[in-house]
PDB file of C-alpha atoms and ligand atoms in Angstrom:
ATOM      1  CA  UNK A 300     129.892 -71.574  13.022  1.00  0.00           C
ATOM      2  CA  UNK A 301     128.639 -68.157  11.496  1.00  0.00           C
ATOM      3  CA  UNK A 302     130.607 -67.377   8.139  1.00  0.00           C
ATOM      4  CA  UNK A 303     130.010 -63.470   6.514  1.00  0.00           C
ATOM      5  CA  UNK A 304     131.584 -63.590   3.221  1.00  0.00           C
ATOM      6  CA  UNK A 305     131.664 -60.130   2.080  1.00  0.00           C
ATOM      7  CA  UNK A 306     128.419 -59.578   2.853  1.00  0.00           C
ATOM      8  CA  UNK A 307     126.593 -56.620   2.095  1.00  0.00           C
ATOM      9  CA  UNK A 308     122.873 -54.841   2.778  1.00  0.00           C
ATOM     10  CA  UNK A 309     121.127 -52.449   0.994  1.00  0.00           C
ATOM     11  CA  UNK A 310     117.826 -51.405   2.501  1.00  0.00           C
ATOM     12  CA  UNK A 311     114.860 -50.382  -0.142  1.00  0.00           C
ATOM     13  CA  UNK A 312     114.878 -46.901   0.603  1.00  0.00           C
ATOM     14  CA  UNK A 313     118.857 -46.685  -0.650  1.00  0.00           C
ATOM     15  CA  UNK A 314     120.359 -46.922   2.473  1.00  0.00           C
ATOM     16  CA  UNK A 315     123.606 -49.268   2.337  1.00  0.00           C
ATOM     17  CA  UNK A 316     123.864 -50.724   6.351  1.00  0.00           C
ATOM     18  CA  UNK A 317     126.531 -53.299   5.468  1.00  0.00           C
ATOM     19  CA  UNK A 318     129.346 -53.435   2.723  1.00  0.00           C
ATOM     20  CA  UNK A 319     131.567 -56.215   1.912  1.00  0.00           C
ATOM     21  CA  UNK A 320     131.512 -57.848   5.620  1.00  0.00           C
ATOM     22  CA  UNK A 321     133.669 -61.005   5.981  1.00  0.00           C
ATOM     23  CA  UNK A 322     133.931 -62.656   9.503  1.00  0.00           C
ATOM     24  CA  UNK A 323     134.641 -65.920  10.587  1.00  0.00           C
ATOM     25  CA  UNK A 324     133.241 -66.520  14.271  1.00  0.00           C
ATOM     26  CA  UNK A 325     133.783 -70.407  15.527  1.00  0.00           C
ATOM     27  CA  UNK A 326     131.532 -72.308  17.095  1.00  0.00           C
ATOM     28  CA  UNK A 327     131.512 -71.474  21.672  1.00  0.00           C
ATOM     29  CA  UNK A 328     133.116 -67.998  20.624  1.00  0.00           C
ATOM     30  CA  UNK A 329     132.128 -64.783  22.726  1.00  0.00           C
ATOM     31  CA  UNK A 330     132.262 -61.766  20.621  1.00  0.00           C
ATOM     32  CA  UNK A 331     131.460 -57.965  21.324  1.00  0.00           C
ATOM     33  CA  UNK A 332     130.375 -56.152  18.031  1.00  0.00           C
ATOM     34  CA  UNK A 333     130.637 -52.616  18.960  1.00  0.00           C
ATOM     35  CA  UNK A 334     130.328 -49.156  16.922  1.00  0.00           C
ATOM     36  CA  UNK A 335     128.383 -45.688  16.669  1.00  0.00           C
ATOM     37  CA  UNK A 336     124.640 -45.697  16.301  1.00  0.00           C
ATOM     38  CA  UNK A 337     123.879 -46.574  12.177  1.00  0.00           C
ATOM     39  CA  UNK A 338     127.062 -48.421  11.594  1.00  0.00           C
ATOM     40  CA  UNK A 339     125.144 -51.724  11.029  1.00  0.00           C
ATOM     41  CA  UNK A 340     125.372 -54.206  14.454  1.00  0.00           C
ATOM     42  CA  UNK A 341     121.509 -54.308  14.416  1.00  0.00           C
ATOM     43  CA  UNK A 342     121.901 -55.173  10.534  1.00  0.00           C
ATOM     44  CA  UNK A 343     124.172 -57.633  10.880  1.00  0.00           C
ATOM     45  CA  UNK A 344     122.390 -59.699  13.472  1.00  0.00           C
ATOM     46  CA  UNK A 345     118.904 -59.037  12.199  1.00  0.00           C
ATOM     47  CA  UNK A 346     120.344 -61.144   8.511  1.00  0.00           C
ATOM     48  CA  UNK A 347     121.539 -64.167  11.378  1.00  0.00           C
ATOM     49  CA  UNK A 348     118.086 -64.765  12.286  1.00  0.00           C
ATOM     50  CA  UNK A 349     116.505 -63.869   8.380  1.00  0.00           C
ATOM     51  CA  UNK A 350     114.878 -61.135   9.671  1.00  0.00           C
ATOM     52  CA  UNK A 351     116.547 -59.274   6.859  1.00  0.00           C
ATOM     53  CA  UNK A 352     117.740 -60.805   3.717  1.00  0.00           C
ATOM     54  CA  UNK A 353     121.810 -59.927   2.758  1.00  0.00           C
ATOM     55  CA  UNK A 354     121.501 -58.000  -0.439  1.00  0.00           C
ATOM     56  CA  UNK A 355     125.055 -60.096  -1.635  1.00  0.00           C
ATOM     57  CA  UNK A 356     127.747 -62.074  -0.534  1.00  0.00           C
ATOM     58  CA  UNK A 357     127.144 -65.249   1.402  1.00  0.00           C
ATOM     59  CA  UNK A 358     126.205 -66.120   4.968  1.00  0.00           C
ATOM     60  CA  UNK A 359     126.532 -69.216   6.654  1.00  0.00           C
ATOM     61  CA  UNK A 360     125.244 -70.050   9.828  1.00  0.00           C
ATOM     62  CA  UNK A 361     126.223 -73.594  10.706  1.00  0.00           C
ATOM     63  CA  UNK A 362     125.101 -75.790   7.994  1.00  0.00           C
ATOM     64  CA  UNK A 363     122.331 -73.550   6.662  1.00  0.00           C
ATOM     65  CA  UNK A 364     123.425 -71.169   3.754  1.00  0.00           C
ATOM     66  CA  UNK A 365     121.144 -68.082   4.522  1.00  0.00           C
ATOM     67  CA  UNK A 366     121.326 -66.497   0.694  1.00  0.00           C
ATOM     68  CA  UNK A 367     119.834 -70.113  -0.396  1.00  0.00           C
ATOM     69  CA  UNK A 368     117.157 -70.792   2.532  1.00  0.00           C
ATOM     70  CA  UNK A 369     113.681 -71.390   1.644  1.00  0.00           C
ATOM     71  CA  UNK A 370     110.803 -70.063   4.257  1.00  0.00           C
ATOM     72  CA  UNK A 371     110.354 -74.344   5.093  1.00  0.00           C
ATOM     73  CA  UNK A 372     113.888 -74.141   6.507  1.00  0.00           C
ATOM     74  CA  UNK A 373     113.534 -70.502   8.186  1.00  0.00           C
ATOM     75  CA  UNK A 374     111.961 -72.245  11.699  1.00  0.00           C
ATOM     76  CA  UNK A 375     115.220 -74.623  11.704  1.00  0.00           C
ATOM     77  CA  UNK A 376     117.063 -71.594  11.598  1.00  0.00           C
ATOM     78  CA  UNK A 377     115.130 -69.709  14.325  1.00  0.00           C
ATOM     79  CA  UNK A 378     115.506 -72.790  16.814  1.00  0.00           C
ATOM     80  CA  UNK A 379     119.441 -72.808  16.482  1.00  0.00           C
ATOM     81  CA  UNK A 380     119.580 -69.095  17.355  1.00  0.00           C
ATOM     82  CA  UNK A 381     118.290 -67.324  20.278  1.00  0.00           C
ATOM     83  CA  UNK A 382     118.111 -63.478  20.393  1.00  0.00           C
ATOM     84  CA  UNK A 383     117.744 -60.913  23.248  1.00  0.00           C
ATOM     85  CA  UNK A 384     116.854 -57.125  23.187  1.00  0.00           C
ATOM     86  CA  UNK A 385     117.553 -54.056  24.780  1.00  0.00           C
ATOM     87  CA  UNK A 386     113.574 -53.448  26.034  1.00  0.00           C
ATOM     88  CA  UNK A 387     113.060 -57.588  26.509  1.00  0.00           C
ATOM     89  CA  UNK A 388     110.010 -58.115  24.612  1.00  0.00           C
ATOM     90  CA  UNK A 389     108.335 -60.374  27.236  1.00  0.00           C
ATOM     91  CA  UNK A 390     104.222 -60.692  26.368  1.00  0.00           C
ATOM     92  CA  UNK A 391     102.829 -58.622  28.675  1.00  0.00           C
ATOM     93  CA  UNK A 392      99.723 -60.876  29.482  1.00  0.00           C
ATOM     94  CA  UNK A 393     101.804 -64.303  30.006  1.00  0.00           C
ATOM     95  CA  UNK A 394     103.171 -65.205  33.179  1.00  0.00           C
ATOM     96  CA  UNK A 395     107.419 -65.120  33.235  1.00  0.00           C
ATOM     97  CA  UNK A 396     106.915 -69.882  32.964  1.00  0.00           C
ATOM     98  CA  UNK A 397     104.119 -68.744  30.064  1.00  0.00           C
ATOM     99  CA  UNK A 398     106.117 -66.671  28.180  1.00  0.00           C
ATOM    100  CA  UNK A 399     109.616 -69.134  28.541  1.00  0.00           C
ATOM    101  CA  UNK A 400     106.959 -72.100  27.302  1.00  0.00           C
ATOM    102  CA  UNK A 401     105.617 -70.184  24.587  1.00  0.00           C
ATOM    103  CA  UNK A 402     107.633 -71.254  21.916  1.00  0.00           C
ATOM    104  CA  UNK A 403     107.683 -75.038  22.839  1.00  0.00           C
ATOM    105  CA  UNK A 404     104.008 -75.013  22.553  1.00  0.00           C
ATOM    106  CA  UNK A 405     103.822 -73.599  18.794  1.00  0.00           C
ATOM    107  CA  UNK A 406     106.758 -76.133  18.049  1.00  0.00           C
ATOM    108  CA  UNK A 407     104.466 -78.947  19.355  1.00  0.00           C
ATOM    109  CA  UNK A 408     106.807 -79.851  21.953  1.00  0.00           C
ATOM    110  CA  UNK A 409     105.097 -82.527  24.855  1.00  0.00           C
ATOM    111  CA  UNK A 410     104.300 -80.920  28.082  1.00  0.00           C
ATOM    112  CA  UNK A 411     106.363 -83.265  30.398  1.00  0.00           C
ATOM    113  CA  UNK A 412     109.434 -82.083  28.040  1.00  0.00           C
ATOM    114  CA  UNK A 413     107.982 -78.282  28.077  1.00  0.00           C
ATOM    115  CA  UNK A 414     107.736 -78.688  31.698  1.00  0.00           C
ATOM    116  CA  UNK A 415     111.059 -79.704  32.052  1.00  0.00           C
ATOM    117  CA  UNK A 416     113.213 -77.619  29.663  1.00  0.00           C
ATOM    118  CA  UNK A 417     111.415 -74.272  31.229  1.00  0.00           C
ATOM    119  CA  UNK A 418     112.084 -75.003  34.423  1.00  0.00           C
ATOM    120  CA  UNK A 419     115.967 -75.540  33.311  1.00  0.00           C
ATOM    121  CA  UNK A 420     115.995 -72.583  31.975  1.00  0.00           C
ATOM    122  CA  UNK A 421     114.452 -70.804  34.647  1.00  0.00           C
ATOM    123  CA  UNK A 422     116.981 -72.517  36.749  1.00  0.00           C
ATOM    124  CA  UNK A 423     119.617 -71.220  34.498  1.00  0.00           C
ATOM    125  CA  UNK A 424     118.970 -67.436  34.807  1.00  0.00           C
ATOM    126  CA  UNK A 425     118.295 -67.698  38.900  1.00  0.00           C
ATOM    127  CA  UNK A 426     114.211 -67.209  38.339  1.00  0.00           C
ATOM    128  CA  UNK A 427     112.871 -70.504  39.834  1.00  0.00           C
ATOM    129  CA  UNK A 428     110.628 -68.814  42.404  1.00  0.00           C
ATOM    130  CA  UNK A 429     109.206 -65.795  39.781  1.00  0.00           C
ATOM    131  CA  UNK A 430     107.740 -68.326  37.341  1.00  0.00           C
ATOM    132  CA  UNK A 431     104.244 -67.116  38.162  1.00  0.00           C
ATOM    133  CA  UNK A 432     104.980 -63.467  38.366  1.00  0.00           C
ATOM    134  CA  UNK A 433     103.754 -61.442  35.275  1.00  0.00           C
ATOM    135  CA  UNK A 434     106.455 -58.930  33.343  1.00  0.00           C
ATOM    136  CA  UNK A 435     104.977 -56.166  34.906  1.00  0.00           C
ATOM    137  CA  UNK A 436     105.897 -57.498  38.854  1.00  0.00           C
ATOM    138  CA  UNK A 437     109.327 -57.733  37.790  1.00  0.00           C
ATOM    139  CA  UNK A 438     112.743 -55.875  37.655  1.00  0.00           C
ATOM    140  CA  UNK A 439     114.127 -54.700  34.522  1.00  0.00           C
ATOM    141  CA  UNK A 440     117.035 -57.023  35.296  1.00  0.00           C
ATOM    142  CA  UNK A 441     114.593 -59.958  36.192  1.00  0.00           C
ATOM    143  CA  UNK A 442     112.451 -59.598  32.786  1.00  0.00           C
ATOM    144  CA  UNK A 443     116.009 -59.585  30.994  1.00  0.00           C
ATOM    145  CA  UNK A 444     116.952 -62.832  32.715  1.00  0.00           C
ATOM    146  CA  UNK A 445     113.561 -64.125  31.797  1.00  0.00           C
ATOM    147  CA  UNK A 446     114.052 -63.384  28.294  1.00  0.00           C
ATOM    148  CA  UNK A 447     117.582 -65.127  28.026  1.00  0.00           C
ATOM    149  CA  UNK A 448     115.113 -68.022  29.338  1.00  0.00           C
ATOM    150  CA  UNK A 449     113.475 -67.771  26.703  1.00  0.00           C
ATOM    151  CA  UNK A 450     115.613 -67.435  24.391  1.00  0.00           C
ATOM    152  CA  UNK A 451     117.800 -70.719  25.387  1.00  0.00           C
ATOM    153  CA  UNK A 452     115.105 -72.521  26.454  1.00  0.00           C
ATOM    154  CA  UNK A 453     115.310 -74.203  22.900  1.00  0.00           C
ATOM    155  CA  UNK A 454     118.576 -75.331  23.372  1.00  0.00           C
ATOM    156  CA  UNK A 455     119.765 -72.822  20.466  1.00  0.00           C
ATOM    157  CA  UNK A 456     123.819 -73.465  19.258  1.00  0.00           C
ATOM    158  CA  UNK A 457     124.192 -69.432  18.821  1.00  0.00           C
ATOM    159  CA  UNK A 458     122.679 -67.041  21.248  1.00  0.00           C
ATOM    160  CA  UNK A 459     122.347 -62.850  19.685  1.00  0.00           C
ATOM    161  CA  UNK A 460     122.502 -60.184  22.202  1.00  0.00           C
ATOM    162  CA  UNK A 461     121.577 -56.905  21.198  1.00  0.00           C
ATOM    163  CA  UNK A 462     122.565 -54.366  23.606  1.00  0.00           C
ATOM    164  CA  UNK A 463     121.303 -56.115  25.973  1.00  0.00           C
ATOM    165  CA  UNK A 464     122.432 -54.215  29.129  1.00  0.00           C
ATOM    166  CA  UNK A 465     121.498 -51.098  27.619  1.00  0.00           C
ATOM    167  CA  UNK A 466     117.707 -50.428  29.815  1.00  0.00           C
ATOM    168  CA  UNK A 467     119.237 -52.112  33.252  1.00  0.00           C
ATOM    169  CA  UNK A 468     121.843 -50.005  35.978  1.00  0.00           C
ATOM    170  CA  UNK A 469     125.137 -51.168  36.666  1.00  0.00           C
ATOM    171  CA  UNK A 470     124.493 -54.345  38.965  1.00  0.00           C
ATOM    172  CA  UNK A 471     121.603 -56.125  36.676  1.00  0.00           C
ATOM    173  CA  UNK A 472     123.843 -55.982  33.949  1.00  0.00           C
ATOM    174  CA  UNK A 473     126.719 -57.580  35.142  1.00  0.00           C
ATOM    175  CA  UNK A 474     124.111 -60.401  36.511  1.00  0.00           C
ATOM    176  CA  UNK A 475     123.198 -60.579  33.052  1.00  0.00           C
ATOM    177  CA  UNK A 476     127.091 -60.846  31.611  1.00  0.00           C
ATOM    178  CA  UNK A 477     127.851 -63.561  34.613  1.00  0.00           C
ATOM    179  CA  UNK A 478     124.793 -65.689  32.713  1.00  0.00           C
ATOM    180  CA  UNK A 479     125.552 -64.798  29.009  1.00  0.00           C
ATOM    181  CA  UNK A 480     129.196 -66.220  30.208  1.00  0.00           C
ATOM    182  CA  UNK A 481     127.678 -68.845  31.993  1.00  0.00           C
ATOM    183  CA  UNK A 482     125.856 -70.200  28.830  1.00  0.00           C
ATOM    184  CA  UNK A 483     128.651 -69.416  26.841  1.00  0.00           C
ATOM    185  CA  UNK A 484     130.884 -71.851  29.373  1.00  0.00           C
ATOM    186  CA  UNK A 485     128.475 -74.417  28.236  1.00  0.00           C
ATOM    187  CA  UNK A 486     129.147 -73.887  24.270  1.00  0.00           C
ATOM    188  CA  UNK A 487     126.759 -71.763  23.046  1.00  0.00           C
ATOM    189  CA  UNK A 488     128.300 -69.005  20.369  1.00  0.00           C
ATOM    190  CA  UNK A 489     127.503 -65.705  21.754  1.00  0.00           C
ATOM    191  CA  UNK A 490     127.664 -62.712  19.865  1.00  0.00           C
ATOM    192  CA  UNK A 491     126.611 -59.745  22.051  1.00  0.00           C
ATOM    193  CA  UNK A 492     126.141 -55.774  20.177  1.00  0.00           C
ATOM    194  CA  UNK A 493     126.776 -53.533  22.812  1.00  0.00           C
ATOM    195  CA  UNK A 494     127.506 -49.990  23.580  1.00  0.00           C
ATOM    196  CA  UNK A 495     128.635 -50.331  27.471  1.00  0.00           C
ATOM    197  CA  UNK A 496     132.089 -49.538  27.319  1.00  0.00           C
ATOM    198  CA  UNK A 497     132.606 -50.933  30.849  1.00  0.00           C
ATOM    199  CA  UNK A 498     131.822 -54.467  30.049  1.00  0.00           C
ATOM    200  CA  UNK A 499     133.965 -54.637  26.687  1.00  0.00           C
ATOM    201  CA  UNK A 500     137.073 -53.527  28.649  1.00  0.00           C
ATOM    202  CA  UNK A 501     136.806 -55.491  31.220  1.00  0.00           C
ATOM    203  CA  UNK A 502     135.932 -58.605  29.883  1.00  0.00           C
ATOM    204  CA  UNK A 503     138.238 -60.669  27.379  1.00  0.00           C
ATOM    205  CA  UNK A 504     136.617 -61.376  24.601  1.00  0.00           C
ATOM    206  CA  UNK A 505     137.147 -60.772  20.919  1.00  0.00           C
ATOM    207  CA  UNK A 506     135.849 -57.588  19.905  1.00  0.00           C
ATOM    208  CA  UNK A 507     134.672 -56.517  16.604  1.00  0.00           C
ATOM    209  CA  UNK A 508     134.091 -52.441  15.309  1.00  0.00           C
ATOM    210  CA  UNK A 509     131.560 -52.080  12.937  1.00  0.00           C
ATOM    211  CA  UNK A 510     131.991 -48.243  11.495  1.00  0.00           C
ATOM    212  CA  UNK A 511     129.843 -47.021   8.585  1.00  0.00           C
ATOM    213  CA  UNK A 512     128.915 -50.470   7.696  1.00  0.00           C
ATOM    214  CA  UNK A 513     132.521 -52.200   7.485  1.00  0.00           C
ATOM    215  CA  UNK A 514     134.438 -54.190   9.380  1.00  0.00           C
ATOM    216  CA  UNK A 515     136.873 -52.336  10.844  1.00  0.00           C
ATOM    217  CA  UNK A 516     139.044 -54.027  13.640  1.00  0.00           C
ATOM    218  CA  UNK A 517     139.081 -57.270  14.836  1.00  0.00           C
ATOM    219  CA  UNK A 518     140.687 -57.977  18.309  1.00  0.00           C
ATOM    220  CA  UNK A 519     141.040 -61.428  19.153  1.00  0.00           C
ATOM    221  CA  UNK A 520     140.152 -62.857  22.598  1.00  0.00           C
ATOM    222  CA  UNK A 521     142.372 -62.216  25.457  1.00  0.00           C
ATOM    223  CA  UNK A 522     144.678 -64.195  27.004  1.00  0.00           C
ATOM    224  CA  UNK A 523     143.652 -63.364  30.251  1.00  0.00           C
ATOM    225  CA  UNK A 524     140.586 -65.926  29.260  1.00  0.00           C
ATOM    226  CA  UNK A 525     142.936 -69.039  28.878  1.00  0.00           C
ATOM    227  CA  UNK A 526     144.774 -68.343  32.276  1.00  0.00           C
ATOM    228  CA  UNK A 527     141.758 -67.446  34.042  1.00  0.00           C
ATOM    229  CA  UNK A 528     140.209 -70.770  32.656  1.00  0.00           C
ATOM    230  CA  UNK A 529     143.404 -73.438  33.561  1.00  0.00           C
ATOM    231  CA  UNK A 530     143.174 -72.101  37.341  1.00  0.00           C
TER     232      UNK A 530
HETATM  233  P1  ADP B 719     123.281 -50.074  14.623  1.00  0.00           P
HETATM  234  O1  ADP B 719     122.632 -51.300  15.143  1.00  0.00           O
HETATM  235  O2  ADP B 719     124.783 -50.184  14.577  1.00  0.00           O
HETATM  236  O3  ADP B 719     122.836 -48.834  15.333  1.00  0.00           O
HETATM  237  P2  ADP B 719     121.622 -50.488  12.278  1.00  0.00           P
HETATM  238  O4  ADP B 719     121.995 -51.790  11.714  1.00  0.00           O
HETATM  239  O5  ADP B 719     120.364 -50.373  13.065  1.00  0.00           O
HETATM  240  O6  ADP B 719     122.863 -49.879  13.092  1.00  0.00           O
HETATM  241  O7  ADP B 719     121.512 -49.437  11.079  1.00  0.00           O
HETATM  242  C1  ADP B 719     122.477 -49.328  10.030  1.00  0.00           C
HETATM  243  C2  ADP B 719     122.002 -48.302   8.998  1.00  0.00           C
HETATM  244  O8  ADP B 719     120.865 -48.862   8.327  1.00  0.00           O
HETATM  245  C3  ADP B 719     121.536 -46.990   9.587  1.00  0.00           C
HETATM  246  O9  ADP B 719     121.849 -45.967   8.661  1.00  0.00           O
HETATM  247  C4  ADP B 719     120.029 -47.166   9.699  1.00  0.00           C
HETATM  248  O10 ADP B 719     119.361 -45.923   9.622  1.00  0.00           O
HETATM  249  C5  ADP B 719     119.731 -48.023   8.482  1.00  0.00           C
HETATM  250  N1  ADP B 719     118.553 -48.888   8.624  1.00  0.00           N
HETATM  251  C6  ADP B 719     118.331 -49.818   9.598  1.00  0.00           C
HETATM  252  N2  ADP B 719     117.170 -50.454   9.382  1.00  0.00           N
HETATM  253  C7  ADP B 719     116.650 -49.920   8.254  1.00  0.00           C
HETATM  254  C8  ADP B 719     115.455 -50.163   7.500  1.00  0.00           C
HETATM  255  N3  ADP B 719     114.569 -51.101   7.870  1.00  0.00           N
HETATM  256  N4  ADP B 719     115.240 -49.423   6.384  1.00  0.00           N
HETATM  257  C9  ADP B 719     116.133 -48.485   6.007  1.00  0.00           C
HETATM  258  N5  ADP B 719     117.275 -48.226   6.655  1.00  0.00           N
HETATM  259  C10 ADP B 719     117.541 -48.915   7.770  1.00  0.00           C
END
């Protein structure tokens, strides 16, 4: 569950990214957060993770109340959420099974449960046989897929897209939206910021307009979702 109650960011230099945000989003929902460039989606998901600290108001994300957390807590956070980026963010040097891995290792995690979990993932996002390939021997669409690896490889309840389509061509980013569903179908909450058009129409999902840093429609999931899920 991820609670904004009228949240609202200031950044030092003045600049005021979010104002009074409330939003409710329930555990396995899908949600688009869409607006202009500057209206705040960035904002909003960089406080989810505590990259950024809300300035007021209170944000919940499952049971940990992010105005109150203290930097011993901040790792439990960062394991129940997962976040992809537009340019992927792979380590360069690490091979695509390295970089998935990576974070196990600095958790402490055993290798025969390392071993396992990555190649789940990898088996997840269609990237079994690439797991000794390097970012740089890879599609843009491939080092994408390897970075949702990553980024559920930690079995995370809440999984943050941002615009995560936006460096791949038509094709790779559907693949991408058929796994981010896919993972979704299993009962992780996704909440994906986005500026492809394409995808938000033609998928059902709720969608929510950030403008000028408020909240300013909130369209509920589509039907469509529930009939296309009892066939
Ligand atoms: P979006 O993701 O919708 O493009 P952002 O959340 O990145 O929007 O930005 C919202 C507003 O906050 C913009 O005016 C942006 O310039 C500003 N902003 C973002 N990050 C910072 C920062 N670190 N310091 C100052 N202003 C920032």
């Amino acid at each position: 569950m991820i609670e904004f109650l009228e949240v609202s960011k200031k950044y030092p230099n003045g600049t005021i990214a979010l104002q009074d945000v409330s939003l409710h989003i329930p555990d396995g929902d899908f949600v688009f957060m869409i607006g202009p460039s500057g209206a705040g989606k960035s904002t909003m998901l960089k406080l989810l993770i505590r990259e950024e600290k809300a300035s007021s108001g209170k944000l919940m994300v499952d049971e940990f109340d992010l105005s109150k957390l203290s930097a011993d807590k901040l790792p439990h956070l960062r394991r129940k959420v997962g976040l992809i980026f537009q340019d992927f963010k792979l380590l360069p040097s690490m091979t695509v099974w390295e970089n998935i891995a990576f974070a196990l290792f600095t958790r402490g995690t055993n290798d025969k449960e390392i071993a396992d979990t990555v190649d789940e993932a990898l088996a997840t996002v269609s990237m079994s046989d690439k797991a000794a390939s390097f970012p740089h021997q890879l599609s843009g669409g491939e080092m994408q897929r390897v970075a949702v690896a990553r980024a559920i490889v930690g079995k995370p309840s809440v999984l943050l897209a941002d615009e995560p389509t936006g460096n791949l061509d038509g094709k790779a980013a559907w693949e991408i939206m058929q796994i981010l569903q896919k993972i979704n179908d299993e009962g992780t909450t996704v909440v994906m910021a986005t500026h492809n058009a394409d995808i938000v129409r033609t998928l059902p999902h709720r969608v929510i307009t950030i403008e000028h840093g408020k909240l300013v429609a909130d369209h509920p999931t589509r039907k469509v979702k529930e009939e296309a899920k009892s066939k």
